Amino acid sequence: MNKIMRGLSILVLMLTLAGVTAAYDSDNPYTNTIQWIIPSDTSFTVTFSGSETSIDFDDNVTGQTGDMIEPDGQNSAASTPIIVVNNTGNVNQDFAFNLTSAKPSWVTSLKVGNTSSYGSASEVNTEAVTFASAISPAHTTDLYVWCNISNATQGTTQRTFMISSSVNE
């Protein structure tokens, strides 16, 4: 019985070594895989200021005409943006903002930027405008929005906005 067990042990050892060791030659070359794993995750999160869930210009509008109106929840003087965008991906990202349909004709200016300065903000409508560039993974950027209105139509007028991202190369 000992001889049988010893023989089986040697056989198992030889089979194990045969799996690890292999002979290669010109007829049987060694092959394996080479991979390029390039980071490509452009995910991000959007957090509104305070209890806001949309960009609403109502508390800060005092008539049908006004300039540099800020949305509820934003306070540029106190450096409080309406939105904070967090890069949750694994690449540096650029972030852009646009409306999905044209702004109302009585909105004479709609500006966005990632600083609390109205003067450095960019005019926006349906074309995407980059408001922040090269935001690295696990970092955030602010979004400030202002509008100017002239003889605005009373009531509620809505537009859909979009924040998009792209890899910063």
mmCIF file of C-alpha atoms in Angstrom:
data_model
loop_
_atom_site.group_PDB
_atom_site.id
_atom_site.type_symbol
_atom_site.label_atom_id
_atom_site.label_comp_id
_atom_site.label_asym_id
_atom_site.label_seq_id
_atom_site.Cartn_x
_atom_site.Cartn_y
_atom_site.Cartn_z
ATOM 1 C CA MET A 1 0.000 0.000 0.000
ATOM 2 C CA ASN A 2 2.901 2.345 0.794
ATOM 3 C CA LYS A 3 4.399 1.703 -2.655
ATOM 4 C CA ILE A 4 1.112 2.524 -4.337
ATOM 5 C CA MET A 5 0.755 5.781 -2.367
ATOM 6 C CA ARG A 6 4.360 6.727 -3.076
ATOM 7 C CA GLY A 7 3.841 5.985 -6.802
ATOM 8 C CA LEU A 8 0.649 8.086 -6.922
ATOM 9 C CA SER A 9 2.423 10.948 -5.138
ATOM 10 C CA ILE A 10 5.256 10.879 -7.670
ATOM 11 C CA LEU A 11 2.737 10.784 -10.533
ATOM 12 C CA VAL A 12 0.835 13.787 -9.131
ATOM 13 C CA LEU A 13 4.118 15.671 -8.650
ATOM 14 C CA MET A 14 5.188 14.943 -12.230
ATOM 15 C CA LEU A 15 1.815 16.082 -13.625
ATOM 16 C CA THR A 16 2.001 19.253 -11.559
ATOM 17 C CA LEU A 17 5.497 20.047 -12.774
ATOM 18 C CA ALA A 18 4.504 19.293 -16.358
ATOM 19 C CA GLY A 19 1.783 22.004 -16.110
ATOM 20 C CA VAL A 20 4.291 24.595 -14.924
ATOM 21 C CA THR A 21 7.125 23.658 -17.273
ATOM 22 C CA ALA A 22 6.626 23.657 -21.012
ATOM 23 C CA ALA A 23 8.953 23.443 -23.954
ATOM 24 C CA TYR A 24 8.785 26.085 -26.668
ATOM 25 C CA ASP A 25 10.490 26.085 -30.010
ATOM 26 C CA SER A 26 10.068 27.548 -33.501
ATOM 27 C CA ASP A 27 7.049 25.328 -34.092
ATOM 28 C CA ASN A 28 5.510 26.022 -30.678
ATOM 29 C CA PRO A 29 6.259 29.647 -29.616
ATOM 30 C CA TYR A 30 5.194 31.053 -26.283
ATOM 31 C CA THR A 31 2.121 33.315 -26.472
ATOM 32 C CA ASN A 32 0.321 35.414 -23.905
ATOM 33 C CA THR A 33 -1.675 38.647 -23.659
ATOM 34 C CA ILE A 34 -0.493 42.241 -23.474
ATOM 35 C CA GLN A 35 -3.087 44.808 -22.341
ATOM 36 C CA TRP A 36 -3.327 48.577 -22.372
ATOM 37 C CA ILE A 37 -5.773 49.615 -19.691
ATOM 38 C CA ILE A 38 -6.414 53.308 -20.190
ATOM 39 C CA PRO A 39 -8.562 55.146 -17.613
ATOM 40 C CA SER A 40 -11.823 56.214 -19.225
ATOM 41 C CA ASP A 41 -14.444 56.674 -16.513
ATOM 42 C CA THR A 42 -16.056 60.107 -16.942
ATOM 43 C CA SER A 43 -18.673 59.747 -14.219
ATOM 44 C CA PHE A 44 -19.598 62.694 -12.014
ATOM 45 C CA THR A 45 -22.203 63.788 -9.479
ATOM 46 C CA VAL A 46 -24.170 67.027 -9.213
ATOM 47 C CA THR A 47 -25.155 68.532 -5.860
ATOM 48 C CA PHE A 48 -27.405 71.571 -5.564
ATOM 49 C CA SER A 49 -26.944 74.265 -2.953
ATOM 50 C CA GLY A 50 -28.994 73.852 0.211
ATOM 51 C CA SER A 51 -32.410 72.338 -0.440
ATOM 52 C CA GLU A 52 -32.579 73.372 -4.106
ATOM 53 C CA THR A 53 -33.383 70.716 -6.718
ATOM 54 C CA SER A 54 -33.384 72.912 -9.823
ATOM 55 C CA ILE A 55 -32.150 76.313 -10.982
ATOM 56 C CA ASP A 56 -35.001 78.677 -10.089
ATOM 57 C CA PHE A 57 -34.970 82.401 -10.677
ATOM 58 C CA ASP A 58 -37.866 83.524 -8.501
ATOM 59 C CA ASP A 59 -36.904 84.826 -5.057
ATOM 60 C CA ASN A 60 -34.305 87.143 -6.592
ATOM 61 C CA VAL A 61 -36.541 88.594 -9.319
ATOM 62 C CA THR A 62 -38.234 91.866 -8.315
ATOM 63 C CA GLY A 63 -39.950 92.689 -11.606
ATOM 64 C CA GLN A 64 -40.035 91.787 -15.254
ATOM 65 C CA THR A 65 -36.627 93.379 -15.909
ATOM 66 C CA GLY A 66 -33.341 92.827 -14.067
ATOM 67 C CA ASP A 67 -29.610 92.252 -14.426
ATOM 68 C CA MET A 68 -27.210 89.772 -12.837
ATOM 69 C CA ILE A 69 -30.063 87.836 -11.230
ATOM 70 C CA GLU A 70 -28.876 84.827 -9.240
ATOM 71 C CA PRO A 71 -30.938 81.658 -8.786
ATOM 72 C CA ASP A 72 -32.335 80.676 -5.405
ATOM 73 C CA GLY A 73 -29.644 79.059 -3.249
ATOM 74 C CA GLN A 74 -26.746 80.788 -5.004
ATOM 75 C CA ASN A 75 -24.912 83.660 -3.325
ATOM 76 C CA SER A 76 -21.892 84.714 -5.326
ATOM 77 C CA ALA A 77 -20.938 87.351 -2.743
ATOM 78 C CA ALA A 78 -20.546 84.559 -0.174
ATOM 79 C CA SER A 79 -18.989 82.145 -2.736
ATOM 80 C CA THR A 80 -21.993 79.800 -2.604
ATOM 81 C CA PRO A 81 -22.582 78.225 -6.032
ATOM 82 C CA ILE A 82 -25.920 76.837 -7.160
ATOM 83 C CA ILE A 83 -24.253 73.506 -8.066
ATOM 84 C CA VAL A 84 -21.107 71.598 -7.127
ATOM 85 C CA VAL A 85 -19.908 69.007 -9.652
ATOM 86 C CA ASN A 86 -17.769 66.153 -8.302
ATOM 87 C CA ASN A 87 -15.484 64.165 -10.628
ATOM 88 C CA THR A 88 -16.134 60.575 -9.512
ATOM 89 C CA GLY A 89 -14.368 59.120 -12.549
ATOM 90 C CA ASN A 90 -10.718 58.186 -12.997
ATOM 91 C CA VAL A 91 -9.618 60.790 -15.567
ATOM 92 C CA ASN A 92 -9.271 64.573 -15.654
ATOM 93 C CA GLN A 93 -12.511 65.994 -16.995
ATOM 94 C CA ASP A 94 -13.862 69.135 -18.637
ATOM 95 C CA PHE A 95 -17.431 70.094 -17.716
ATOM 96 C CA ALA A 96 -19.847 71.935 -19.984
ATOM 97 C CA PHE A 97 -23.308 73.472 -19.587
ATOM 98 C CA ASN A 98 -26.053 74.136 -22.132
ATOM 99 C CA LEU A 99 -29.792 74.447 -22.571
ATOM 100 C CA THR A 100 -31.504 71.738 -24.613
ATOM 101 C CA SER A 101 -33.760 74.322 -26.297
ATOM 102 C CA ALA A 102 -33.318 78.055 -26.863
ATOM 103 C CA LYS A 103 -33.686 80.439 -23.955
ATOM 104 C CA PRO A 104 -36.776 82.699 -24.000
ATOM 105 C CA SER A 105 -36.338 85.858 -26.071
ATOM 106 C CA TRP A 106 -36.743 88.047 -22.983
ATOM 107 C CA VAL A 107 -33.722 86.385 -21.325
ATOM 108 C CA THR A 108 -31.156 88.802 -22.701
ATOM 109 C CA SER A 109 -28.212 87.040 -21.072
ATOM 110 C CA LEU A 110 -27.636 83.681 -19.400
ATOM 111 C CA LYS A 111 -24.124 83.205 -18.049
ATOM 112 C CA VAL A 112 -22.312 80.338 -16.326
ATOM 113 C CA GLY A 113 -18.905 80.007 -14.706
ATOM 114 C CA ASN A 114 -17.020 78.128 -12.030
ATOM 115 C CA THR A 115 -16.056 81.226 -10.040
ATOM 116 C CA SER A 116 -18.249 83.709 -8.220
ATOM 117 C CA SER A 117 -17.343 86.428 -10.741
ATOM 118 C CA TYR A 118 -20.126 87.438 -13.113
ATOM 119 C CA GLY A 119 -17.562 89.232 -15.274
ATOM 120 C CA SER A 120 -15.611 86.054 -16.044
ATOM 121 C CA ALA A 121 -18.698 83.918 -16.735
ATOM 122 C CA SER A 122 -19.542 82.759 -20.277
ATOM 123 C CA GLU A 123 -22.720 83.369 -22.229
ATOM 124 C CA VAL A 124 -24.680 80.150 -22.783
ATOM 125 C CA ASN A 125 -27.653 78.931 -24.798
ATOM 126 C CA THR A 126 -28.046 75.637 -26.702
ATOM 127 C CA GLU A 127 -24.356 75.191 -27.562
ATOM 128 C CA ALA A 128 -22.351 73.526 -24.773
ATOM 129 C CA VAL A 129 -20.002 75.941 -23.018
ATOM 130 C CA THR A 130 -17.097 74.590 -20.976
ATOM 131 C CA PHE A 131 -17.232 76.106 -17.506
ATOM 132 C CA ALA A 132 -14.461 74.030 -15.878
ATOM 133 C CA SER A 133 -11.388 72.303 -17.328
ATOM 134 C CA ALA A 134 -9.020 69.577 -16.152
ATOM 135 C CA ILE A 135 -10.887 68.696 -12.955
ATOM 136 C CA SER A 136 -8.950 65.765 -11.545
ATOM 137 C CA PRO A 137 -10.542 62.614 -10.089
ATOM 138 C CA ALA A 138 -12.094 63.043 -6.632
ATOM 139 C CA HIS A 139 -12.095 66.841 -7.007
ATOM 140 C CA THR A 140 -14.985 69.266 -7.420
ATOM 141 C CA THR A 141 -15.822 72.397 -9.336
ATOM 142 C CA ASP A 142 -18.487 75.010 -8.693
ATOM 143 C CA LEU A 143 -21.167 76.173 -11.101
ATOM 144 C CA TYR A 144 -22.568 79.687 -10.863
ATOM 145 C CA VAL A 145 -25.444 80.901 -13.058
ATOM 146 C CA TRP A 146 -26.755 84.433 -13.698
ATOM 147 C CA CYS A 147 -29.367 85.879 -16.015
ATOM 148 C CA ASN A 148 -30.527 89.237 -17.299
ATOM 149 C CA ILE A 149 -34.167 89.680 -18.273
ATOM 150 C CA SER A 150 -36.055 92.425 -20.076
ATOM 151 C CA ASN A 151 -39.857 92.636 -20.183
ATOM 152 C CA ALA A 152 -40.173 89.016 -19.111
ATOM 153 C CA THR A 153 -43.443 87.171 -19.617
ATOM 154 C CA GLN A 154 -45.241 86.686 -16.318
ATOM 155 C CA GLY A 155 -45.753 83.144 -15.060
ATOM 156 C CA THR A 156 -43.444 80.133 -15.115
ATOM 157 C CA THR A 157 -41.270 79.413 -18.125
ATOM 158 C CA GLN A 158 -39.054 76.329 -18.119
ATOM 159 C CA ARG A 159 -36.061 75.079 -20.053
ATOM 160 C CA THR A 160 -34.010 71.936 -19.518
ATOM 161 C CA PHE A 161 -30.297 72.323 -18.933
ATOM 162 C CA MET A 162 -27.567 69.764 -19.329
ATOM 163 C CA ILE A 163 -24.173 69.319 -17.697
ATOM 164 C CA SER A 164 -21.849 67.094 -19.704
ATOM 165 C CA SER A 165 -18.288 65.922 -19.313
ATOM 166 C CA SER A 166 -15.439 64.921 -21.550
ATOM 167 C CA VAL A 167 -11.950 63.579 -20.996
ATOM 168 C CA ASN A 168 -9.383 66.351 -20.670
ATOM 169 C CA GLU A 169 -6.436 65.195 -22.766
#
